[in-house]
């Protein structure tokens, strides 16, 4: 990494490790998210099989969110390890301190560029996380190729790239700041940029973009990452499909799946039917165009030739359903009171209704029981339910909870 732009990217993250994190907070909570939640990796990379003792790479690990979460999940399972890699020593030190605060000894920290994975002698890996990094490279395709070269044939990637439509207004604002304050250093540039954001006229697209308000009002690291970045770009779904296909990858899912389902953004039955008939990639792209709110694209991918991997489907009685984070009893209790759920997907408030008798099935989802065992439990309790009838009830629950990223198939 020697080009001036590359140095500018590194300098930005030396000055503003992102996201801003205090290692002392590890005592009180584990930050979870996507990609790289172990249950998601099992669902979207290993088709619902238990991943075992993974060797993972978190490329561009920043202040550690993905690396810490995955390392903690692996430690809780009793096996596996994480390699953290970043250009920024300041970020690396925050991540290292967070690992120490959690007494995690399964992370190895490396300082360097993901473009140099080969020279660093790292890999091959079962799983690679690269969240919010490739869009900062001069040649994102080269970065992705370097990651794929370090990935085992049956492994998978969890990626995040910026979304073009949800970031509407960011790039004109970045250009305006460069024009007005580009020659200023550090704190002065930040002060002028904050002044500009406060002074934007009513019609400005950044000011009118409600999906970015959290970064605009937030800490310096977030504000800088959004508006003072020396280099970033954003993607439409078809561009991601082309980029991953060119790298020999197949996308196993965008998250949360409900944000990539056009049915959640259409009320007209005929239009919904037409949307449903489209191929998967077209549906994802249509959802992005309709929503307009997707500012990041989180997705998992496996090698195109990996036929045993990819997304799990609830079609095998041996599959183990698991609720992500949500305690089973709490969800079952709430569904017993009301089968309705609401969620904000792609900037839209959506309402869903589960079948009236969902609570008794949900109460049996413990991340250990397979679908067959849950069916057996219900029958033992007196339910007159053959497999097909049980499966239809489970599918109706899955059809609501999976798109919200609440229910996965993992650890079979
Ligand atoms: C926006 S931060 C994301 C951090 C982390 N992945 C997350 O999601 O919280 C981007 C990180 O990528 C790192 N980075 C940028 N280019 C890189 C490269 N070529 N190799 C390794 N890290 C890089 C930066 O130093 C920075 O820490």
CSV table of C-alpha atoms and ligand atoms in Angstrom, one decimal:
chain,number,residue,atom,x,y,z
A,1,UNK,CA,0.0,0.0,0.0
A,2,UNK,CA,2.0,3.0,-1.2
A,3,UNK,CA,-0.2,5.1,-3.4
A,4,UNK,CA,-1.2,8.5,-1.8
A,5,UNK,CA,-4.9,7.4,-1.7
A,6,UNK,CA,-4.0,4.2,0.1
A,7,UNK,CA,-1.9,6.1,2.7
A,8,UNK,CA,-4.8,8.5,3.1
A,9,UNK,CA,-7.2,5.6,3.9
A,10,UNK,CA,-4.7,4.2,6.4
A,11,UNK,CA,-4.2,7.6,8.0
A,12,UNK,CA,-7.9,8.1,8.3
A,13,UNK,CA,-8.3,4.9,10.4
A,14,UNK,CA,-5.1,5.7,12.4
A,15,UNK,CA,-6.7,9.0,13.4
A,16,UNK,CA,-10.3,7.7,13.7
A,17,UNK,CA,-10.5,4.0,14.5
A,18,UNK,CA,-13.9,2.9,13.3
A,19,UNK,CA,-16.3,2.3,14.8
A,20,UNK,CA,-15.5,4.1,18.1
A,21,UNK,CA,-15.3,1.5,20.8
A,22,UNK,CA,-14.3,1.5,24.5
A,23,UNK,CA,-12.8,-1.9,25.6
A,24,UNK,CA,-14.2,-1.3,29.1
A,25,UNK,CA,-17.7,-1.8,27.7
A,26,UNK,CA,-16.9,-5.5,27.0
A,27,UNK,CA,-17.7,-6.2,30.6
A,28,UNK,CA,-21.3,-5.4,30.1
A,29,UNK,CA,-22.3,-6.6,26.6
A,30,UNK,CA,-21.3,-8.5,23.5
A,31,UNK,CA,-21.9,-6.5,20.3
A,32,UNK,CA,-23.6,-8.9,17.8
A,33,UNK,CA,-24.4,-8.2,14.2
A,34,UNK,CA,-24.1,-9.3,10.6
A,35,UNK,CA,-22.1,-10.7,8.9
A,36,UNK,CA,-20.1,-13.3,10.9
A,37,UNK,CA,-22.6,-14.3,13.6
A,38,UNK,CA,-21.7,-18.0,13.9
A,39,UNK,CA,-25.4,-19.0,13.4
A,40,UNK,CA,-25.5,-17.1,10.2
A,41,UNK,CA,-22.3,-18.6,9.0
A,42,UNK,CA,-23.7,-22.0,9.6
A,43,UNK,CA,-27.0,-21.1,7.8
A,44,UNK,CA,-25.5,-19.3,4.8
A,45,UNK,CA,-22.1,-21.0,4.3
A,46,UNK,CA,-22.6,-24.5,5.7
A,47,UNK,CA,-26.2,-25.1,4.6
A,48,UNK,CA,-27.3,-25.6,8.2
A,49,UNK,CA,-24.5,-27.9,9.2
A,50,UNK,CA,-22.5,-27.3,12.4
A,51,UNK,CA,-19.4,-25.5,11.4
A,52,UNK,CA,-17.0,-27.2,13.8
A,53,UNK,CA,-13.7,-25.6,14.8
A,54,UNK,CA,-13.5,-22.9,12.1
A,55,UNK,CA,-10.3,-21.0,11.1
A,56,UNK,CA,-11.6,-17.6,10.2
A,57,UNK,CA,-10.1,-14.4,8.9
A,58,UNK,CA,-11.5,-11.0,9.7
A,59,UNK,CA,-10.0,-8.8,6.9
A,60,UNK,CA,-10.1,-5.1,7.8
A,61,UNK,CA,-11.2,-5.9,11.3
A,62,UNK,CA,-11.3,-2.3,12.5
A,63,UNK,CA,-12.0,-1.9,16.2
A,64,UNK,CA,-13.0,-5.5,16.4
A,65,UNK,CA,-16.8,-5.9,16.2
A,66,UNK,CA,-16.8,-8.9,13.8
A,67,UNK,CA,-13.7,-10.5,15.2
A,68,UNK,CA,-14.7,-10.2,18.8
A,69,UNK,CA,-18.3,-11.6,18.1
A,70,UNK,CA,-17.0,-14.5,16.1
A,71,UNK,CA,-14.2,-15.3,18.5
A,72,UNK,CA,-16.6,-15.2,21.4
A,73,UNK,CA,-19.1,-17.5,19.6
A,74,UNK,CA,-16.3,-19.9,18.8
A,75,UNK,CA,-14.9,-19.8,22.3
A,76,UNK,CA,-18.4,-20.5,23.7
A,77,UNK,CA,-18.5,-23.6,21.4
A,78,UNK,CA,-15.0,-24.6,22.6
A,79,UNK,CA,-13.1,-24.5,19.3
A,80,UNK,CA,-11.9,-22.5,16.3
A,81,UNK,CA,-9.8,-19.4,15.9
A,82,UNK,CA,-9.9,-16.0,14.3
A,83,UNK,CA,-7.1,-14.1,12.5
A,84,UNK,CA,-7.6,-10.4,12.6
A,85,UNK,CA,-5.9,-8.2,9.9
A,86,UNK,CA,-6.0,-4.4,9.5
A,87,UNK,CA,-3.9,-1.6,8.1
A,88,UNK,CA,-4.5,0.6,11.1
A,89,UNK,CA,-2.5,0.0,14.3
A,90,UNK,CA,-4.7,2.3,16.3
A,91,UNK,CA,-7.8,0.1,15.3
A,92,UNK,CA,-5.8,-3.1,16.0
A,93,UNK,CA,-4.9,-1.9,19.5
A,94,UNK,CA,-8.6,-1.2,20.3
A,95,UNK,CA,-9.6,-4.7,19.0
A,96,UNK,CA,-6.7,-6.3,21.0
A,97,UNK,CA,-7.8,-4.5,24.2
A,98,UNK,CA,-11.4,-5.7,23.7
A,99,UNK,CA,-10.2,-9.3,23.2
A,100,UNK,CA,-8.1,-9.0,26.4
A,101,UNK,CA,-11.1,-7.5,28.3
A,102,UNK,CA,-13.0,-10.7,27.4
A,103,UNK,CA,-10.0,-13.0,28.0
A,104,UNK,CA,-10.3,-14.3,24.5
A,105,UNK,CA,-7.2,-16.1,23.5
A,106,UNK,CA,-8.3,-17.4,20.2
A,107,UNK,CA,-7.5,-14.3,18.1
A,108,UNK,CA,-4.2,-13.7,16.4
A,109,UNK,CA,-3.6,-10.1,15.4
A,110,UNK,CA,-1.9,-9.1,12.2
A,111,UNK,CA,-1.0,-5.7,10.9
A,112,UNK,CA,-1.1,-5.3,7.1
A,113,UNK,CA,-3.1,-5.2,4.0
A,114,UNK,CA,-5.6,-7.8,2.8
A,115,UNK,CA,-3.9,-7.4,-0.6
A,116,UNK,CA,-0.8,-9.0,0.9
A,117,UNK,CA,-2.5,-12.1,2.4
A,118,UNK,CA,-0.3,-14.3,0.2
A,119,UNK,CA,3.0,-12.7,1.2
A,120,UNK,CA,1.9,-12.7,4.8
A,121,UNK,CA,1.5,-16.4,4.5
A,122,UNK,CA,-2.1,-16.4,5.9
A,123,UNK,CA,-4.7,-18.9,4.9
A,124,UNK,CA,-6.4,-20.9,3.7
A,125,UNK,CA,-9.4,-20.1,5.8
A,126,UNK,CA,-12.8,-21.7,6.3
A,127,UNK,CA,-14.5,-18.4,6.7
A,128,UNK,CA,-13.5,-14.8,5.8
A,129,UNK,CA,-15.3,-11.7,7.1
A,130,UNK,CA,-14.7,-8.4,5.2
A,131,UNK,CA,-17.2,-5.9,6.4
A,132,UNK,CA,-17.1,-2.4,5.1
A,133,UNK,CA,-13.6,-2.6,3.6
A,134,UNK,CA,-13.5,-3.5,-0.1
A,135,UNK,CA,-15.3,-0.3,-1.1
A,136,UNK,CA,-12.4,1.7,0.3
A,137,UNK,CA,-9.8,-0.1,-2.0
A,138,UNK,CA,-8.6,1.4,-5.3
A,139,UNK,CA,-9.5,-1.9,-6.9
A,140,UNK,CA,-12.2,-3.7,-4.9
A,141,UNK,CA,-12.1,-6.6,-7.4
A,142,UNK,CA,-8.5,-7.2,-6.6
A,143,UNK,CA,-9.2,-7.2,-2.9
A,144,UNK,CA,-12.0,-9.7,-3.4
A,145,UNK,CA,-9.7,-11.9,-5.5
A,146,UNK,CA,-7.1,-11.9,-2.7
A,147,UNK,CA,-9.8,-13.0,-0.2
A,148,UNK,CA,-11.0,-15.8,-2.6
A,149,UNK,CA,-7.5,-17.0,-3.1
A,150,UNK,CA,-7.2,-17.4,0.7
A,151,UNK,CA,-10.5,-19.3,1.1
A,152,UNK,CA,-10.9,-23.0,1.2
A,153,UNK,CA,-13.0,-24.6,-1.5
A,154,UNK,CA,-15.8,-25.4,1.0
A,155,UNK,CA,-15.5,-22.2,2.9
A,156,UNK,CA,-17.5,-18.9,2.6
A,157,UNK,CA,-17.3,-15.2,2.9
A,158,UNK,CA,-19.4,-12.7,4.9
A,159,UNK,CA,-19.2,-9.3,3.2
A,160,UNK,CA,-20.6,-5.8,3.6
A,161,UNK,CA,-20.5,-3.2,0.8
A,162,UNK,CA,-22.1,0.2,0.8
A,163,UNK,CA,-25.5,0.5,-0.9
A,164,UNK,CA,-25.8,3.2,-3.6
A,165,UNK,CA,-29.4,4.2,-3.1
A,166,UNK,CA,-29.5,4.4,0.7
A,167,UNK,CA,-26.4,6.6,0.6
A,168,UNK,CA,-28.1,9.1,-1.6
A,169,UNK,CA,-26.6,12.5,-1.0
A,170,UNK,CA,-23.3,11.3,0.5
A,171,UNK,CA,-21.1,11.8,-2.6
A,172,UNK,CA,-22.2,15.4,-3.5
A,173,UNK,CA,-21.7,16.3,0.2
A,174,UNK,CA,-18.2,14.7,0.2
A,175,UNK,CA,-17.4,16.7,-3.0
A,176,UNK,CA,-18.7,19.9,-1.4
A,177,UNK,CA,-16.5,19.4,1.7
A,178,UNK,CA,-13.5,18.7,-0.5
A,179,UNK,CA,-14.1,22.0,-2.3
A,180,UNK,CA,-14.6,24.0,0.8
A,181,UNK,CA,-12.2,22.4,3.2
A,182,UNK,CA,-10.0,20.0,1.3
A,183,UNK,CA,-6.8,21.9,2.1
A,184,UNK,CA,-7.4,21.9,5.8
A,185,UNK,CA,-6.0,19.3,8.2
A,186,UNK,CA,-7.7,17.1,10.7
A,187,UNK,CA,-9.8,18.9,13.3
A,188,UNK,CA,-10.3,22.0,11.2
A,189,UNK,CA,-11.6,20.0,8.2
A,190,UNK,CA,-14.0,18.2,10.6
A,191,UNK,CA,-15.2,21.5,12.1
A,192,UNK,CA,-15.9,22.9,8.6
A,193,UNK,CA,-17.6,19.8,7.5
A,194,UNK,CA,-19.9,19.8,10.6
A,195,UNK,CA,-20.6,23.5,9.8
A,196,UNK,CA,-21.5,22.7,6.2
A,197,UNK,CA,-23.9,19.9,7.3
A,198,UNK,CA,-25.6,22.3,9.6
A,199,UNK,CA,-25.9,24.8,6.8
A,200,UNK,CA,-27.2,22.6,4.0
A,201,UNK,CA,-30.1,24.0,2.1
A,202,UNK,CA,-33.5,22.3,2.4
A,203,UNK,CA,-33.4,20.6,-1.0
A,204,UNK,CA,-30.0,19.0,-0.5
A,205,UNK,CA,-30.2,15.2,-0.9
A,206,UNK,CA,-28.1,14.5,2.2
A,207,UNK,CA,-30.3,16.6,4.3
A,208,UNK,CA,-33.3,14.9,2.8
A,209,UNK,CA,-32.0,11.4,3.3
A,210,UNK,CA,-33.6,10.2,6.5
A,211,UNK,CA,-31.6,6.9,6.5
A,212,UNK,CA,-28.3,8.6,7.4
A,213,UNK,CA,-29.3,10.7,10.3
A,214,UNK,CA,-27.6,8.5,12.9
A,215,UNK,CA,-24.1,9.1,11.3
A,216,UNK,CA,-24.7,12.9,10.8
A,217,UNK,CA,-25.5,13.5,14.4
A,218,UNK,CA,-23.1,10.9,15.8
A,219,UNK,CA,-19.5,10.7,17.0
A,220,UNK,CA,-16.5,12.0,15.0
A,221,UNK,CA,-15.5,8.5,13.8
A,222,UNK,CA,-18.9,7.9,12.3
A,223,UNK,CA,-19.2,11.4,10.8
A,224,UNK,CA,-15.7,11.2,9.4
A,225,UNK,CA,-16.3,7.7,7.9
A,226,UNK,CA,-19.4,9.0,6.1
A,227,UNK,CA,-18.3,12.4,4.8
A,228,UNK,CA,-14.6,12.9,5.1
A,229,UNK,CA,-13.4,9.5,3.7
A,230,UNK,CA,-10.6,9.8,1.2
A,231,UNK,CA,-12.1,7.0,-0.9
A,232,UNK,CA,-15.2,5.0,-0.9
A,233,UNK,CA,-17.8,3.9,-3.4
A,234,UNK,CA,-21.3,2.3,-3.2
A,235,UNK,CA,-22.9,-0.5,-5.1
A,236,UNK,CA,-26.2,-1.5,-6.6
A,237,UNK,CA,-27.2,-5.2,-6.2
A,238,UNK,CA,-26.5,-6.0,-9.9
A,239,UNK,CA,-23.0,-4.6,-9.5
A,240,UNK,CA,-22.4,-6.9,-6.5
A,241,UNK,CA,-23.8,-9.9,-8.4
A,242,UNK,CA,-21.4,-9.1,-11.3
A,243,UNK,CA,-18.4,-8.6,-9.0
A,244,UNK,CA,-18.9,-11.8,-7.0
A,245,UNK,CA,-19.6,-13.9,-10.2
A,246,UNK,CA,-16.4,-12.6,-11.7
A,247,UNK,CA,-14.6,-13.7,-8.5
A,248,UNK,CA,-16.0,-17.2,-8.9
A,249,UNK,CA,-18.5,-16.8,-6.1
A,250,UNK,CA,-22.2,-17.5,-5.7
A,251,UNK,CA,-24.2,-15.4,-3.2
A,252,UNK,CA,-26.1,-17.5,-0.7
A,253,UNK,CA,-28.2,-14.6,0.7
A,254,UNK,CA,-28.5,-10.9,1.5
A,255,UNK,CA,-29.4,-9.9,5.0
A,256,UNK,CA,-31.9,-9.5,6.4
A,257,UNK,CA,-33.7,-11.5,3.7
A,258,UNK,CA,-36.9,-9.5,4.2
A,259,UNK,CA,-35.2,-6.3,3.0
A,260,UNK,CA,-34.4,-8.0,-0.3
A,261,UNK,CA,-37.9,-9.3,-0.9
A,262,UNK,CA,-39.9,-7.0,-3.2
A,263,UNK,CA,-43.1,-8.3,-1.7
A,264,UNK,CA,-42.4,-6.3,1.4
A,265,UNK,CA,-42.5,-3.1,-0.7
A,266,UNK,CA,-45.5,-3.8,-2.9
A,267,UNK,CA,-49.2,-3.9,-1.9
A,268,UNK,CA,-50.6,-4.6,-5.4
A,269,UNK,CA,-51.3,-8.3,-5.8
A,270,UNK,CA,-50.5,-8.4,-9.5
A,271,UNK,CA,-47.2,-6.6,-9.0
A,272,UNK,CA,-46.3,-8.9,-6.1
A,273,UNK,CA,-47.0,-12.0,-8.3
A,274,UNK,CA,-44.8,-10.5,-11.1
A,275,UNK,CA,-42.1,-9.9,-8.6
A,276,UNK,CA,-42.4,-13.4,-7.1
A,277,UNK,CA,-41.9,-14.9,-10.6
A,278,UNK,CA,-38.5,-13.2,-11.1
A,279,UNK,CA,-35.2,-15.0,-10.7
A,280,UNK,CA,-33.6,-14.6,-7.2
A,281,UNK,CA,-31.0,-12.0,-8.3
A,282,UNK,CA,-33.7,-9.9,-10.1
A,283,UNK,CA,-35.8,-10.0,-6.9
A,284,UNK,CA,-33.0,-8.8,-4.8
A,285,UNK,CA,-32.3,-5.9,-7.3
A,286,UNK,CA,-35.9,-5.0,-7.5
A,287,UNK,CA,-36.2,-4.8,-3.7
A,288,UNK,CA,-33.3,-2.4,-3.5
A,289,UNK,CA,-34.8,-0.2,-6.3
A,290,UNK,CA,-38.2,-0.2,-4.6
A,291,UNK,CA,-37.0,0.4,-1.0
A,292,UNK,CA,-34.4,3.1,-1.8
A,293,UNK,CA,-33.3,2.9,1.8
A,294,UNK,CA,-30.6,0.1,1.8
A,295,UNK,CA,-27.4,2.0,2.8
A,296,UNK,CA,-25.4,-1.2,3.2
A,297,UNK,CA,-25.5,-4.6,1.6
A,298,UNK,CA,-24.6,-7.5,3.9
A,299,UNK,CA,-24.3,-10.8,2.2
A,300,UNK,CA,-22.7,-14.3,2.3
A,301,UNK,CA,-21.1,-16.0,-0.6
A,302,UNK,CA,-19.5,-19.4,-1.3
A,303,UNK,CA,-17.4,-20.6,-4.2
A,304,UNK,CA,-19.5,-21.2,-7.3
A,305,UNK,CA,-18.4,-24.9,-7.4
A,306,UNK,CA,-19.3,-25.5,-3.7
A,307,UNK,CA,-22.5,-27.5,-4.2
A,308,UNK,CA,-22.8,-28.7,-0.6
A,309,UNK,CA,-22.5,-25.2,0.9
A,310,UNK,CA,-24.7,-22.1,0.6
A,311,UNK,CA,-28.0,-21.3,2.3
A,312,UNK,CA,-29.9,-23.9,4.4
A,313,UNK,CA,-33.5,-24.7,3.5
A,314,UNK,CA,-36.0,-26.0,6.0
A,315,UNK,CA,-36.7,-29.1,3.9
A,316,UNK,CA,-34.9,-31.7,5.9
A,317,UNK,CA,-36.3,-33.2,9.2
A,318,UNK,CA,-32.8,-33.2,10.6
A,319,UNK,CA,-32.5,-29.4,10.4
A,320,UNK,CA,-32.2,-27.6,13.7
A,321,UNK,CA,-34.0,-24.3,13.9
A,322,UNK,CA,-32.5,-21.7,16.1
A,323,UNK,CA,-33.6,-18.3,17.2
A,324,UNK,CA,-30.9,-15.6,16.8
A,325,UNK,CA,-30.4,-13.9,20.1
A,326,UNK,CA,-34.1,-13.8,21.1
A,327,UNK,CA,-34.9,-16.0,24.1
A,328,UNK,CA,-37.4,-18.7,23.0
A,329,UNK,CA,-39.6,-18.3,26.1
A,330,UNK,CA,-40.0,-14.6,25.5
A,331,UNK,CA,-41.0,-15.0,21.9
A,332,UNK,CA,-43.3,-17.9,22.6
A,333,UNK,CA,-45.0,-15.8,25.4
A,334,UNK,CA,-45.4,-12.8,23.2
A,335,UNK,CA,-46.8,-14.9,20.3
A,336,UNK,CA,-49.3,-16.6,22.7
A,337,UNK,CA,-50.6,-13.1,23.5
A,338,UNK,CA,-50.6,-11.9,19.9
A,339,UNK,CA,-49.5,-13.6,16.7
A,340,UNK,CA,-48.7,-10.2,15.1
A,341,UNK,CA,-45.2,-8.8,14.7
A,342,UNK,CA,-44.0,-5.5,13.3
A,343,UNK,CA,-40.6,-4.7,11.9
A,344,UNK,CA,-39.0,-1.9,10.0
A,345,UNK,CA,-37.6,-3.3,6.7
A,346,UNK,CA,-35.8,-1.2,4.1
A,347,UNK,CA,-37.3,2.0,5.6
A,348,UNK,CA,-40.9,0.7,5.7
A,349,UNK,CA,-42.9,-0.4,8.7
A,350,UNK,CA,-44.1,-3.9,7.9
A,351,UNK,CA,-46.6,-6.0,9.8
A,352,UNK,CA,-46.7,-9.8,9.8
A,353,UNK,CA,-49.0,-12.3,11.3
A,354,UNK,CA,-48.0,-15.8,12.3
A,355,UNK,CA,-50.5,-18.7,12.5
A,356,UNK,CA,-52.6,-18.5,15.7
A,357,UNK,CA,-51.0,-21.7,17.2
A,358,UNK,CA,-47.3,-20.7,16.5
A,359,UNK,CA,-46.4,-20.3,20.1
A,360,UNK,CA,-46.3,-24.0,20.9
A,361,UNK,CA,-43.9,-24.8,18.1
A,362,UNK,CA,-41.7,-21.7,18.9
A,363,UNK,CA,-41.5,-22.8,22.5
A,364,UNK,CA,-39.8,-26.0,21.4
A,365,UNK,CA,-37.1,-24.3,19.4
A,366,UNK,CA,-34.0,-24.5,21.5
A,367,UNK,CA,-31.2,-24.7,19.0
A,368,UNK,CA,-30.7,-28.4,19.8
A,369,UNK,CA,-33.9,-30.1,18.7
A,370,UNK,CA,-34.3,-31.0,15.1
A,371,UNK,CA,-37.6,-30.4,13.2
A,372,UNK,CA,-38.2,-34.1,13.5
A,373,UNK,CA,-37.7,-34.0,17.3
A,374,UNK,CA,-40.0,-30.9,17.6
A,375,UNK,CA,-42.7,-32.8,15.7
A,376,UNK,CA,-42.2,-35.8,18.0
A,377,UNK,CA,-42.6,-33.6,21.1
A,378,UNK,CA,-45.8,-32.2,19.8
A,379,UNK,CA,-47.2,-35.6,19.0
A,380,UNK,CA,-46.1,-36.9,22.5
A,381,UNK,CA,-48.0,-34.0,24.0
A,382,UNK,CA,-51.2,-35.2,22.2
A,383,UNK,CA,-51.2,-33.2,19.0
A,384,UNK,CA,-52.8,-35.1,16.1
A,385,UNK,CA,-50.3,-33.8,13.5
A,386,UNK,CA,-48.7,-35.8,10.7
A,387,UNK,CA,-45.3,-34.6,9.3
A,388,UNK,CA,-46.9,-32.7,6.4
A,389,UNK,CA,-49.3,-30.8,8.7
A,390,UNK,CA,-46.5,-30.0,11.1
A,391,UNK,CA,-44.2,-28.9,8.3
A,392,UNK,CA,-46.9,-26.6,6.9
A,393,UNK,CA,-47.2,-25.0,10.3
A,394,UNK,CA,-43.4,-24.7,10.7
A,395,UNK,CA,-43.1,-23.2,7.2
A,396,UNK,CA,-45.6,-20.5,8.0
A,397,UNK,CA,-43.6,-19.5,11.1
A,398,UNK,CA,-40.3,-19.7,9.1
A,399,UNK,CA,-41.8,-17.6,6.3
A,400,UNK,CA,-42.2,-14.7,8.8
A,401,UNK,CA,-39.3,-15.1,11.2
A,402,UNK,CA,-36.5,-16.0,8.8
A,403,UNK,CA,-36.8,-12.9,6.6
A,404,UNK,CA,-36.5,-10.8,9.8
A,405,UNK,CA,-33.2,-12.7,10.5
A,406,UNK,CA,-34.7,-14.0,13.8
A,407,UNK,CA,-34.9,-17.7,12.8
A,408,UNK,CA,-32.0,-19.7,11.2
A,409,UNK,CA,-31.2,-23.3,10.5
A,410,UNK,CA,-27.9,-24.0,12.1
A,411,UNK,CA,-25.9,-26.5,13.9
A,412,UNK,CA,-27.4,-29.7,12.5
B,1,LIG,C1,-15.1,1.0,8.0
B,1,LIG,S1,-13.8,0.1,8.8
B,1,LIG,C2,-14.7,-1.4,9.1
B,1,LIG,C3,-14.1,-2.1,10.3
B,1,LIG,C4,-14.8,-3.5,10.6
B,1,LIG,N1,-14.7,-4.4,9.6
B,1,LIG,C5,-16.3,-3.3,11.0
B,1,LIG,O1,-17.1,-3.6,10.2
B,1,LIG,O2,-16.5,-2.8,12.2
B,1,LIG,C6,-12.7,-0.3,7.6
B,1,LIG,C7,-11.4,-0.9,8.1
B,1,LIG,O3,-10.7,-1.5,7.0
B,1,LIG,C8,-9.3,-1.3,7.1
B,1,LIG,N2,-8.7,-1.4,5.8
B,1,LIG,C9,-8.9,-0.5,4.7
B,1,LIG,N3,-8.2,-1.0,3.7
B,1,LIG,C10,-7.5,-2.2,4.1
B,1,LIG,C11,-6.7,-3.1,3.5
B,1,LIG,N4,-6.3,-3.0,2.3
B,1,LIG,N5,-6.3,-4.2,4.3
B,1,LIG,C12,-6.6,-4.3,5.6
B,1,LIG,N6,-7.5,-3.4,6.2
B,1,LIG,C13,-7.9,-2.4,5.5
B,1,LIG,C14,-9.3,0.1,7.8
B,1,LIG,O4,-8.0,0.4,8.4
B,1,LIG,C15,-10.5,0.1,8.7
B,1,LIG,O5,-10.1,-0.4,10.0
